[in-house]
Coordinates of C-alpha atoms and ligand atoms in Angstrom, one line a residue:
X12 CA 128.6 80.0 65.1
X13 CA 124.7 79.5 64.6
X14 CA 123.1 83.1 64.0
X15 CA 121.8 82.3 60.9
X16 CA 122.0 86.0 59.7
X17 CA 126.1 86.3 60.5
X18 CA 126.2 83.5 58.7
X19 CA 124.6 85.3 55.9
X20 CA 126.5 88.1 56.8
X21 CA 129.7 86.0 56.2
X22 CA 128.9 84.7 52.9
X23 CA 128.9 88.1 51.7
X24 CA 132.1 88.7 53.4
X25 CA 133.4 85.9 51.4
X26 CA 132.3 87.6 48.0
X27 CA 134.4 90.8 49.0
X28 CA 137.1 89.1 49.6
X29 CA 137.0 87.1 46.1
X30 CA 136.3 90.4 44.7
X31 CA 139.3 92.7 46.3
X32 CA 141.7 89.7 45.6
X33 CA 140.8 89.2 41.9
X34 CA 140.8 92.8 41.4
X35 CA 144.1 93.4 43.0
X36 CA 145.7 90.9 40.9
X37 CA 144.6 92.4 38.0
X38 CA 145.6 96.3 38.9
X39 CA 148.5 95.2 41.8
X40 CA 146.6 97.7 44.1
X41 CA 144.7 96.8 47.1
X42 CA 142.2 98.4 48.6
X43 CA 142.0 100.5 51.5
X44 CA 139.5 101.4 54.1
X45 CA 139.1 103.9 57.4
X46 CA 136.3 104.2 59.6
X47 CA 135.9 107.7 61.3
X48 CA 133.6 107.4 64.1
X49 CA 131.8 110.4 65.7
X50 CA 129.6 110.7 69.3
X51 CA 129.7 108.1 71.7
X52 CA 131.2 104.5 73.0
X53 CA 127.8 103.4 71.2
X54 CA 129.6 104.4 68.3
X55 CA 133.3 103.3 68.5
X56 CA 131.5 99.8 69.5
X57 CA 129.8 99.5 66.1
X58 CA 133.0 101.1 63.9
X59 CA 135.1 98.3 65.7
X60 CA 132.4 95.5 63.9
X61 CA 132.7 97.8 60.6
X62 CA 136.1 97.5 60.7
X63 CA 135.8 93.6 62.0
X64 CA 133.6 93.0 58.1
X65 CA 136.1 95.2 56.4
X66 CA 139.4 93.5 57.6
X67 CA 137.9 90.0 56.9
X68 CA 137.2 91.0 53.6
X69 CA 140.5 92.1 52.5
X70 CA 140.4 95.7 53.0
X71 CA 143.5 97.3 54.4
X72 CA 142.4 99.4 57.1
X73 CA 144.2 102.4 57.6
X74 CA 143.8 105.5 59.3
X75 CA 143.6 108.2 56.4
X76 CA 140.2 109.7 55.0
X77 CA 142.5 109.5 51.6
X78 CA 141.9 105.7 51.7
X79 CA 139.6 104.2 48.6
X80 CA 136.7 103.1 50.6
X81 CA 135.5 106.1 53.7
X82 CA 132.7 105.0 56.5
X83 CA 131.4 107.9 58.2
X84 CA 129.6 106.8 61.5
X85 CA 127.2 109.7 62.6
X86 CA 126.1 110.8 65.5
X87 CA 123.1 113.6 65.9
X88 CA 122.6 114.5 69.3
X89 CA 123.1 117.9 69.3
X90 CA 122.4 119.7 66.1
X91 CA 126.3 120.9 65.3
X92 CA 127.0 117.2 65.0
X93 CA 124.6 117.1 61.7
X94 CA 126.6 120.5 60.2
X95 CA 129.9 119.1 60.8
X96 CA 129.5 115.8 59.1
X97 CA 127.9 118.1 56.4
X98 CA 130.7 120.3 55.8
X99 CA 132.9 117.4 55.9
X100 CA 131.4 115.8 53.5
X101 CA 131.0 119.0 50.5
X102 CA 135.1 118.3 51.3
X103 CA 135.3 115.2 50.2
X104 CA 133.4 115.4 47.1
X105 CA 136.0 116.3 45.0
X106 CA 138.5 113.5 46.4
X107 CA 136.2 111.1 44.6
X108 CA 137.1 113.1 41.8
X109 CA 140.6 112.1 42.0
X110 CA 140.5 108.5 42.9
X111 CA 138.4 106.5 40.7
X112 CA 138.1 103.8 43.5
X113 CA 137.2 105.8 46.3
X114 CA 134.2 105.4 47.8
X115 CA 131.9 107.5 50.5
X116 CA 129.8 105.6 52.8
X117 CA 127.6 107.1 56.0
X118 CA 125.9 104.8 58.8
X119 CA 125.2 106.2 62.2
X120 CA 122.5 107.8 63.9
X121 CA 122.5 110.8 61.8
X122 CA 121.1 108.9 59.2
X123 CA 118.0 107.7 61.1
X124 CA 116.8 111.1 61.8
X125 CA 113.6 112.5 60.2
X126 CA 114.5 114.6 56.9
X127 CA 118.2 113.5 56.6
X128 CA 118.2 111.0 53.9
X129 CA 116.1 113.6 51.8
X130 CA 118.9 116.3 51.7
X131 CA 121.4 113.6 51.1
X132 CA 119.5 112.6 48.0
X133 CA 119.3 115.8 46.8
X134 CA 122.6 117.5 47.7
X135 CA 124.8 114.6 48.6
X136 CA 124.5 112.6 45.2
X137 CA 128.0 111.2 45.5
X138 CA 127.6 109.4 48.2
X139 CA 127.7 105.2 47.4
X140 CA 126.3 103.4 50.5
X141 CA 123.5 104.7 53.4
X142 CA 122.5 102.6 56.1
X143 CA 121.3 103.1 60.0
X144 CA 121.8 101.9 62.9
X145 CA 119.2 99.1 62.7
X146 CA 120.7 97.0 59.8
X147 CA 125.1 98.1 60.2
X148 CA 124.8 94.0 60.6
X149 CA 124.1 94.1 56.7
X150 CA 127.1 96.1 55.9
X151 CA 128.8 93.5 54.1
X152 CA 125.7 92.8 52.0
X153 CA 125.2 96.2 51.4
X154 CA 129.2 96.6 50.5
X155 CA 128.4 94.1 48.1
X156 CA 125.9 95.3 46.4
X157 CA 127.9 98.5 45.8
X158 CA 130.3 96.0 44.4
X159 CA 128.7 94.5 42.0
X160 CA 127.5 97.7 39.8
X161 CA 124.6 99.1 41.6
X162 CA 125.0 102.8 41.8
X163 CA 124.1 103.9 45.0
X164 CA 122.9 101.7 47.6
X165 CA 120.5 102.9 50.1
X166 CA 119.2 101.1 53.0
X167 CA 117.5 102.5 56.4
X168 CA 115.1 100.5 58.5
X169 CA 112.8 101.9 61.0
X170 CA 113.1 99.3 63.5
X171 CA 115.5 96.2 64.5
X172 CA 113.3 92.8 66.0
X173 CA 116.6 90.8 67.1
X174 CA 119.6 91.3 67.9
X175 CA 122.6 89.6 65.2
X176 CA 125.3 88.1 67.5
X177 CA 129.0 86.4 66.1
X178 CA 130.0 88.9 63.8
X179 CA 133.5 89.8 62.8
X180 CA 135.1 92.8 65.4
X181 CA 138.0 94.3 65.4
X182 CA 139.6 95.9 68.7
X183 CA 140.8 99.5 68.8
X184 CA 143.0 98.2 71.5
X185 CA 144.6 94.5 72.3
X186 CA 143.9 95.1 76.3
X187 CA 140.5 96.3 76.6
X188 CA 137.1 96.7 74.6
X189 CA 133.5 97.7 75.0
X190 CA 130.5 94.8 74.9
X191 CA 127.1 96.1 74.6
X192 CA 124.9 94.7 76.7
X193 CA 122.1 96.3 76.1
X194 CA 120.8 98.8 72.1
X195 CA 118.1 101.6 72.2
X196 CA 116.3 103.5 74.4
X197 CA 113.0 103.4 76.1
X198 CA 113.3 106.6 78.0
X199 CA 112.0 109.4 76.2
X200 CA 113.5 112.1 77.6
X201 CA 112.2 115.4 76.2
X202 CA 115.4 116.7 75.0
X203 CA 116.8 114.0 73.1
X204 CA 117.2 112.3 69.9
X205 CA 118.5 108.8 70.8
X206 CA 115.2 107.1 71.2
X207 CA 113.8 107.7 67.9
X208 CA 116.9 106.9 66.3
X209 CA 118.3 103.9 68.4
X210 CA 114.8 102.5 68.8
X211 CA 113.8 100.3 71.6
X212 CA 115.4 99.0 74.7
X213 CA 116.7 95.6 74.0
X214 CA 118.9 93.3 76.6
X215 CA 121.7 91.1 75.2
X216 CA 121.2 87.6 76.3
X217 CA 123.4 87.6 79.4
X218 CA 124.9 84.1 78.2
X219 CA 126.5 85.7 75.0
X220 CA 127.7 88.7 77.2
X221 CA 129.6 86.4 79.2
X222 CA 130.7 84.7 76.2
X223 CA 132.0 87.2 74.4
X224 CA 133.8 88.7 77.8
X225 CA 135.3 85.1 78.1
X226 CA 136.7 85.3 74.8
X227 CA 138.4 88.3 74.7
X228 CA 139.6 87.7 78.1
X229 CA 141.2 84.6 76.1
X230 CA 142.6 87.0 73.6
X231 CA 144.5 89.7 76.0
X232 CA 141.8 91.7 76.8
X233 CA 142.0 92.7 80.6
X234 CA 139.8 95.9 80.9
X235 CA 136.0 95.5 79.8
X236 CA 133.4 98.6 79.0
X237 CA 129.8 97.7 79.5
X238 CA 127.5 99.5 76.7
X239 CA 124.0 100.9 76.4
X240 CA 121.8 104.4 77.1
X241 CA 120.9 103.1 80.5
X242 CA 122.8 99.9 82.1
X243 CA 120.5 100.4 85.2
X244 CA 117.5 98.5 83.5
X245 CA 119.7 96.0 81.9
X246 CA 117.8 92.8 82.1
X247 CA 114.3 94.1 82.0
X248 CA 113.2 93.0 78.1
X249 CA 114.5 89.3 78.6
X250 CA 112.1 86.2 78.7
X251 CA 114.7 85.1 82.4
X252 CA 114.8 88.3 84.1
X253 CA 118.1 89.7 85.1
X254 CA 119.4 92.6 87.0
X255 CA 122.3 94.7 85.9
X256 CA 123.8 94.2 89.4
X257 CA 123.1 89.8 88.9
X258 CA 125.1 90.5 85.4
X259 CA 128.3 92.2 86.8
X260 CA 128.2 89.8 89.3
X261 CA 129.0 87.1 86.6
X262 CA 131.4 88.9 84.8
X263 CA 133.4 89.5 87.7
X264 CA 133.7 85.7 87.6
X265 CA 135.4 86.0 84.6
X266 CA 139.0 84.5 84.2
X267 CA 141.3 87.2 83.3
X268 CA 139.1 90.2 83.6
X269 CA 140.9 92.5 85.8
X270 CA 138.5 96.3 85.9
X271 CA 135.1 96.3 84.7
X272 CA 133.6 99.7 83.5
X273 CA 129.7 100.9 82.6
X274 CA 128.3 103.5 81.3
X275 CA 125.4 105.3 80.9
X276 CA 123.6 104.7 84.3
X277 CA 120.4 106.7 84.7
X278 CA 119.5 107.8 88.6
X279 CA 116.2 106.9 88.6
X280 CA 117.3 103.2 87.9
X281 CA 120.5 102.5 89.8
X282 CA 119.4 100.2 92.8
X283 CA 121.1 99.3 96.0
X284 CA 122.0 96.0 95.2
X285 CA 124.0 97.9 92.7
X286 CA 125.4 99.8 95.0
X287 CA 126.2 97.0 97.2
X288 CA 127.7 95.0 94.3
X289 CA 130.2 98.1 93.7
X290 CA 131.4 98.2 97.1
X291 CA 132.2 94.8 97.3
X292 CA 134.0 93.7 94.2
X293 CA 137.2 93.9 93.4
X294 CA 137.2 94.7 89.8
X295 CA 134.2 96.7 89.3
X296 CA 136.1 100.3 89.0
X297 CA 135.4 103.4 91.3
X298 CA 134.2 105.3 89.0
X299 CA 130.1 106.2 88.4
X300 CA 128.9 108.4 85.3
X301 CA 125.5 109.4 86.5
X302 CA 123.8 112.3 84.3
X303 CA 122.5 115.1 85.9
X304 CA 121.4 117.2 83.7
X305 CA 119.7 119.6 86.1
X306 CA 119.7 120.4 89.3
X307 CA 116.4 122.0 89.6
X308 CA 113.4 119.4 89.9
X309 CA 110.8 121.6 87.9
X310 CA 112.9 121.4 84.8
X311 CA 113.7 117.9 85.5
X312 CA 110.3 117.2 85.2
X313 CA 109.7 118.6 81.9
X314 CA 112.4 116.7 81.1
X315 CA 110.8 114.0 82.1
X316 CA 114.0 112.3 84.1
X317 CA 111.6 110.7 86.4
X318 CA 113.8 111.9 89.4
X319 CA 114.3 115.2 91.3
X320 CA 117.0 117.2 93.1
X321 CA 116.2 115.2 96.2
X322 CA 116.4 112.2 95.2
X323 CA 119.2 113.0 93.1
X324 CA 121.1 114.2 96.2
X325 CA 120.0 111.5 98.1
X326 CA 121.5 108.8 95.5
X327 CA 125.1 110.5 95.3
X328 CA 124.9 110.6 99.9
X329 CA 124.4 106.9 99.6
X330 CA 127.1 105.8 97.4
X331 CA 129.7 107.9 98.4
X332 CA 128.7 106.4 102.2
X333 CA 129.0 102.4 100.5
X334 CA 132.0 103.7 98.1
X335 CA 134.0 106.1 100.0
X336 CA 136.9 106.9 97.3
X337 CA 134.0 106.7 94.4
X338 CA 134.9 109.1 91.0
X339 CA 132.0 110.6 90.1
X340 CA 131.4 112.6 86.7
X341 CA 128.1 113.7 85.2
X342 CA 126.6 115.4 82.0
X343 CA 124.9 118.5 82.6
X344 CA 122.3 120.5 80.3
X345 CA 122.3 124.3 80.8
X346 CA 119.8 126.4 78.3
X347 CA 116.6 123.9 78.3
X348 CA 113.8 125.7 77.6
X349 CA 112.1 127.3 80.3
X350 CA 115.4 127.6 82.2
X351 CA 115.1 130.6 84.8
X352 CA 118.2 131.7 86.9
X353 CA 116.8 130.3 90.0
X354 CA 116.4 126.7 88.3
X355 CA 120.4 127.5 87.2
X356 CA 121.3 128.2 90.7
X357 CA 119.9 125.0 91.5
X358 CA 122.6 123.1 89.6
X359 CA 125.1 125.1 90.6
X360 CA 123.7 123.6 94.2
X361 CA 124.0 120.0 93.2
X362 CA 127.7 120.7 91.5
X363 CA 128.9 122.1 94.4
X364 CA 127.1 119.0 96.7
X365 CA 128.2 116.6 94.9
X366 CA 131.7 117.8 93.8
X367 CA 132.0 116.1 90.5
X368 CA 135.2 114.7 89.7
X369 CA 134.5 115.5 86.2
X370 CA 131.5 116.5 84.2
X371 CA 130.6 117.6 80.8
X372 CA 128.7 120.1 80.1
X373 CA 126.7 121.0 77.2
X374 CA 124.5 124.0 75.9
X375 CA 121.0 122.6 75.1
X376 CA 120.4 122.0 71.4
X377 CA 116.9 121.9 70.0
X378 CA 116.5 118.5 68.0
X379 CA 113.5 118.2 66.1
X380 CA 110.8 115.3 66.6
X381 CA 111.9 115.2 70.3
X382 CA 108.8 117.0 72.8
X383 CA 110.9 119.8 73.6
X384 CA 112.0 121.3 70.5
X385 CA 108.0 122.5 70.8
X386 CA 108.3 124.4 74.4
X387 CA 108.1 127.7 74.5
X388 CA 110.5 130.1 76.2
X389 CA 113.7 128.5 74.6
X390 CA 116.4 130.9 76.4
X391 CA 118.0 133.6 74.9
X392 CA 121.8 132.2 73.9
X393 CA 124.1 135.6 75.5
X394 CA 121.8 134.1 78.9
X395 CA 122.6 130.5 78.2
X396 CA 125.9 131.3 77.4
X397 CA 126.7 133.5 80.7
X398 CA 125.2 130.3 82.3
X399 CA 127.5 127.6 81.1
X400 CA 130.6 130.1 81.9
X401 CA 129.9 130.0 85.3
X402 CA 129.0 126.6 85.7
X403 CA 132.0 125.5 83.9
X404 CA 134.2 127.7 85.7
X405 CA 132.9 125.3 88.7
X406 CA 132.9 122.6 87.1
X407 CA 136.7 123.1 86.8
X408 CA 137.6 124.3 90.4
X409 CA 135.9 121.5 91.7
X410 CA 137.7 118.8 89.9
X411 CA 141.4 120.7 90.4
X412 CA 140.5 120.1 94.1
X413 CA 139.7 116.9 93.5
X414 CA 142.6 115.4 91.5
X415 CA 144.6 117.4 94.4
X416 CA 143.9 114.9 96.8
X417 CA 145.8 111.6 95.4
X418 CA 149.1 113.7 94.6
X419 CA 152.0 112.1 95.9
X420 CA 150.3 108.8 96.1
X421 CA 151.3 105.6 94.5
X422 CA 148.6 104.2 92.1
X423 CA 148.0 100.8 89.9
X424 CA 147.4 101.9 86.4
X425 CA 146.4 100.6 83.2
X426 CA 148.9 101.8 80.7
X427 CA 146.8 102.8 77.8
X428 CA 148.5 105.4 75.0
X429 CA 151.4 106.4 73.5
X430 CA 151.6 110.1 74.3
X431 CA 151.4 111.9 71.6
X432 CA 152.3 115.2 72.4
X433 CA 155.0 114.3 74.8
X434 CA 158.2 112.4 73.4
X435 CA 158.8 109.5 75.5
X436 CA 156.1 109.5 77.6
X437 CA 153.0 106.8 77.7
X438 CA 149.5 107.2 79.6
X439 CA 147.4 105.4 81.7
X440 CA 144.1 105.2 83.4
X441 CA 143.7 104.7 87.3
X442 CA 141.1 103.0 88.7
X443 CA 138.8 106.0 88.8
X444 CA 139.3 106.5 84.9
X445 CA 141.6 109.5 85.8
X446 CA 144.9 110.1 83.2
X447 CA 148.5 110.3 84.5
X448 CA 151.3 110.6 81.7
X449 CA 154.5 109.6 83.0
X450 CA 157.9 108.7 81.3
X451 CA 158.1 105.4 80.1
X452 CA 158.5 102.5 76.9
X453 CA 156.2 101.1 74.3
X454 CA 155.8 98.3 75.6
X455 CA 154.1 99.0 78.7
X456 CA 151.0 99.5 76.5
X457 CA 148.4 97.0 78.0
X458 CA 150.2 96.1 81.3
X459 CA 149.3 97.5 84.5
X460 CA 151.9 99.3 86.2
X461 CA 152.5 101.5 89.9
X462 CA 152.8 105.3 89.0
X463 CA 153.5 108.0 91.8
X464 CA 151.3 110.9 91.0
X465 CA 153.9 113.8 91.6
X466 CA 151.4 117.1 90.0
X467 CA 147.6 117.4 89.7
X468 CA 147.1 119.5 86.8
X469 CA 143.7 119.9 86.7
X470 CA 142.1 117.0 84.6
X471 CA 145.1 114.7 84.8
X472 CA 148.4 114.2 86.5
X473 CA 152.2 113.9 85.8
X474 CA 153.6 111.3 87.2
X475 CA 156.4 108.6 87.6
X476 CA 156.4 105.0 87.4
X477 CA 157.1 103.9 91.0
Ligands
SAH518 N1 121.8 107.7 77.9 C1 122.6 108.7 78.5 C2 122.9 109.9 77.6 C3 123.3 109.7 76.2 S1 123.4 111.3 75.4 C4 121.9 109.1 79.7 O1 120.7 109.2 79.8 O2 122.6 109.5 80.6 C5 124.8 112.0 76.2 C6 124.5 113.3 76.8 O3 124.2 114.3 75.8 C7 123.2 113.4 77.7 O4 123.5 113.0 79.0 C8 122.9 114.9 77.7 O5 123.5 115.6 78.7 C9 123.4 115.3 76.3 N2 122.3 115.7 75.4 C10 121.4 114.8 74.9 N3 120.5 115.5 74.1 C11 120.9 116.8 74.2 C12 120.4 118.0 73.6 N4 119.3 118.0 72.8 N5 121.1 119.1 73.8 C13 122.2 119.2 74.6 N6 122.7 118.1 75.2 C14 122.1 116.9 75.0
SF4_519 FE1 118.5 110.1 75.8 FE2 117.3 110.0 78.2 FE3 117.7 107.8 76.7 FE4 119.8 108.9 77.8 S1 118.1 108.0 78.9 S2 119.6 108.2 75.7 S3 119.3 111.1 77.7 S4 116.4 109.5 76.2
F3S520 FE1 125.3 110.2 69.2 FE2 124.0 108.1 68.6 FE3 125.6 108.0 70.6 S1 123.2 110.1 68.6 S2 125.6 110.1 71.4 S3 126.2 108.3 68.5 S4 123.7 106.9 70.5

């Protein structure tokens, strides 16, 4: 381990541990922590290094808001993200109240946004520890600091120059995790927040991507997740240019490694060497999240996607010629500002074209610093609302028809849950990241298995294992 700031990092680690030890000698109680994470795979990535500092430390992670210490992980990407984690948080102020130990901490995105940290000073005093999303490396420094008598420690940069590799992680799952390869965002769309509060596009070294896919390969993981706002442009920030297609090309190689999965790809990056890489490998998963967000190219240009319906079209034609049995989902927008009917019809279009196997959809939420929080003619919300009825209720019929088509067909899954609503019965991912829940034991979890997919119900199946 050389990164000189893990190793840093670490020290502090050590102090924690010393600490929690000492102190559960004296009191016989040890301390428990739990990570709740909100928005995306971004997200659960980061909690799972949180959790990585916390565990080495001595914490004893748990599940339960009710634990001592309470990491909130923010997200802020549409505006009811930002009320939620408020009215969650005038809930647990009076918890603190009843456990002298417990402390509240909050790291995320939220906490990078313009005007955020102000109403937490002010209405939010009980909160122990702030950070962003440019220094969660720090945690266990900051942790420590809390530690050792200072009231309330605060901490949000405005930038991040490198990026801090070998720290502690620990895995939501034994069989599969995500590994960034890629943090920020150079894109600038005019709708959202995740440039200004991820900062700048930054590529991993591809040489500690592969190492860290080696290693968990080493440790059970067989399913890998491949993180950052646009994976198309992987490779373009590093001194030895790479391509994104030249990097999954290496992982494949990778002992062990059985499905590789990405996300986000954004259309105006996503090359045909990609596309030809996809076709031809054999652990690269049929499956393709590319964001649509509209279908009409005069509003994709003021949202400055750098693509239009065309070419958008064009794109989706091409791959599903090179990738015949390709799962395609998307995120759609509906209510941007300036939105007519006609420029709605226009996504219906490309729905319908394209016939999504899943997408989500989401009503257009004005974030402020970002361009178009300034445009006018922000539509009405009964029209925006009529709008996303009818596109979900495509949305919907679409994807039925879809997941009709492998009923009665014999799949290789990756068995991935405990089903928790029905007794006895796990679930699993096919290739296409489609969920079938079939009857079956414990310990299955992790191991691929052949399930007959006997009902389509819509988003997922019911199935048997074959
Ligand atoms: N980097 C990814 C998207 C990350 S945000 C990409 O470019 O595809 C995930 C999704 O949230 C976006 O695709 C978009 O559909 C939605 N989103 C982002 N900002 C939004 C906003 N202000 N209002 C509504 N939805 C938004
Ligand atoms: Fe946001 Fe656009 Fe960047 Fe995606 S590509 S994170 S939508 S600015
Ligand atoms: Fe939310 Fe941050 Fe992801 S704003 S969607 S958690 S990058």
């Amino acid at each position: 381990m050389f990164d000189v700031n893990a190793q840093i990092q670490l020290k502090y680690v050590e102090k924690i541990r010393t600490y929690l030890s000492d102190y559960e000698r004296k009191t016989g109680k040890r301390l428990t922590a739990c990570v709740v994470t909100y928005g995306c795979q971004m997200n659960v990535k980061d909690s799972e290094k949180l959790s990585g500092i916390l565990e080495d430390a001595g914490f004893n992670i748990i599940e339960d808001e009710d634990a001592d210490l309470v990491i909130y992980n923010t997200c802020t990407v549409r505006e009811n993200a930002n009320k939620k984690l408020y009215g969650h948080l005038g809930l647990m102020k009076h918890k603190k109240e009843e456990n002298k130990d417990k402390m509240i901490a909050l790291c995320g995105c939220m906490m990078q946004e313009k005007g955020v940290i102000e109403v937490l000073e002010k209405d939010y005093k009980f909160v122990d520890i702030i950070f962003g999303t440019h220094n969660l490396y720090k945690f266990a420094e900051l942790l420590w600091q809390r530690f050792s008598g200072k009231k309330r420690v605060l901490e949000i940069l405005d930038k991040s120059d490198e990026i801090v590799e070998d720290l502690p992680s620990k895995r939501n799952d034994f069989f599969r995790c995500g590994v960034n390869i890629m943090y920020g965002c150079n894109n600038f769309c005019t709708f959202c927040i995740v440039p200004y509060v991820r900062g700048r596009e930054k590529s991993r070294d591809p040489k500690d991507i592969i190492r860290e896919c080696e290693a968990l390969a080493k440790d059970g993981v067989v399913e890998v997740m491949l993180l950052g706002q646009n994976v198309n442009s992987y490779g373009k920030t590093l001194e030895d240019k790479m391509t994104f297609a030249e990097l999954l090309s290496e992982i494949e190689k990778v002992e062990g490694i059985e499905r590789i999965r990405f996300m986000t790809s954004h259309p105006k990056d996503l090359s045909d060497d990609l596309i030809k890489v996809m076709a031809s490998s054999k652990k690269i998963c049929k499956q393709l999240h590319l964001p649509l967000q509209s279908g009409s190219s005069a509003l994709l240009k003021k949202m400055n996607r750098h693509y239009d319906k065309d070419r958008y079209l064009l794109l989706v034609d091409k791959l599903k010629k090179a990738i015949p049995d390709i799962c395609l989902t998307t995120d759609i927008i509906v209510g941007f500002p300036g939105e007519t009917e006609e420029d709605f019809l226009e996504t219906l279009d490309v729905v319908k074209k394209c016939e999504y196997d899943s997408a989500y959809t989401f009503i257009y939420s004005k974030r402020t610093g970002t361009p178009a929080a300034t445009f006018e003619d922000q539509v009405p919300k009964d029209v925006v609302k009529d709008r996303f009825d009818r596109l979900l209720k495509l949305v919907n019929e679409i994807s039925s028809k879809k997941t009709k088509k492998l009923e009665g067909k014999t799949v290789k899954v990756l068995v991935d849950e405990v089903n928790k609503d029905m007794e006895g019965f796990m679930s699993g991912r096919l290739d296409n990241n489609m969920v079938v829940h079939f009857k079956g034991d414990k310990d299955l979890l992790g191991k691929f298995v052949n399930v007959k997919l006997n009902e389509a119900k819509g988003f997922y199946y019911i199935g048997e294992l074959a």
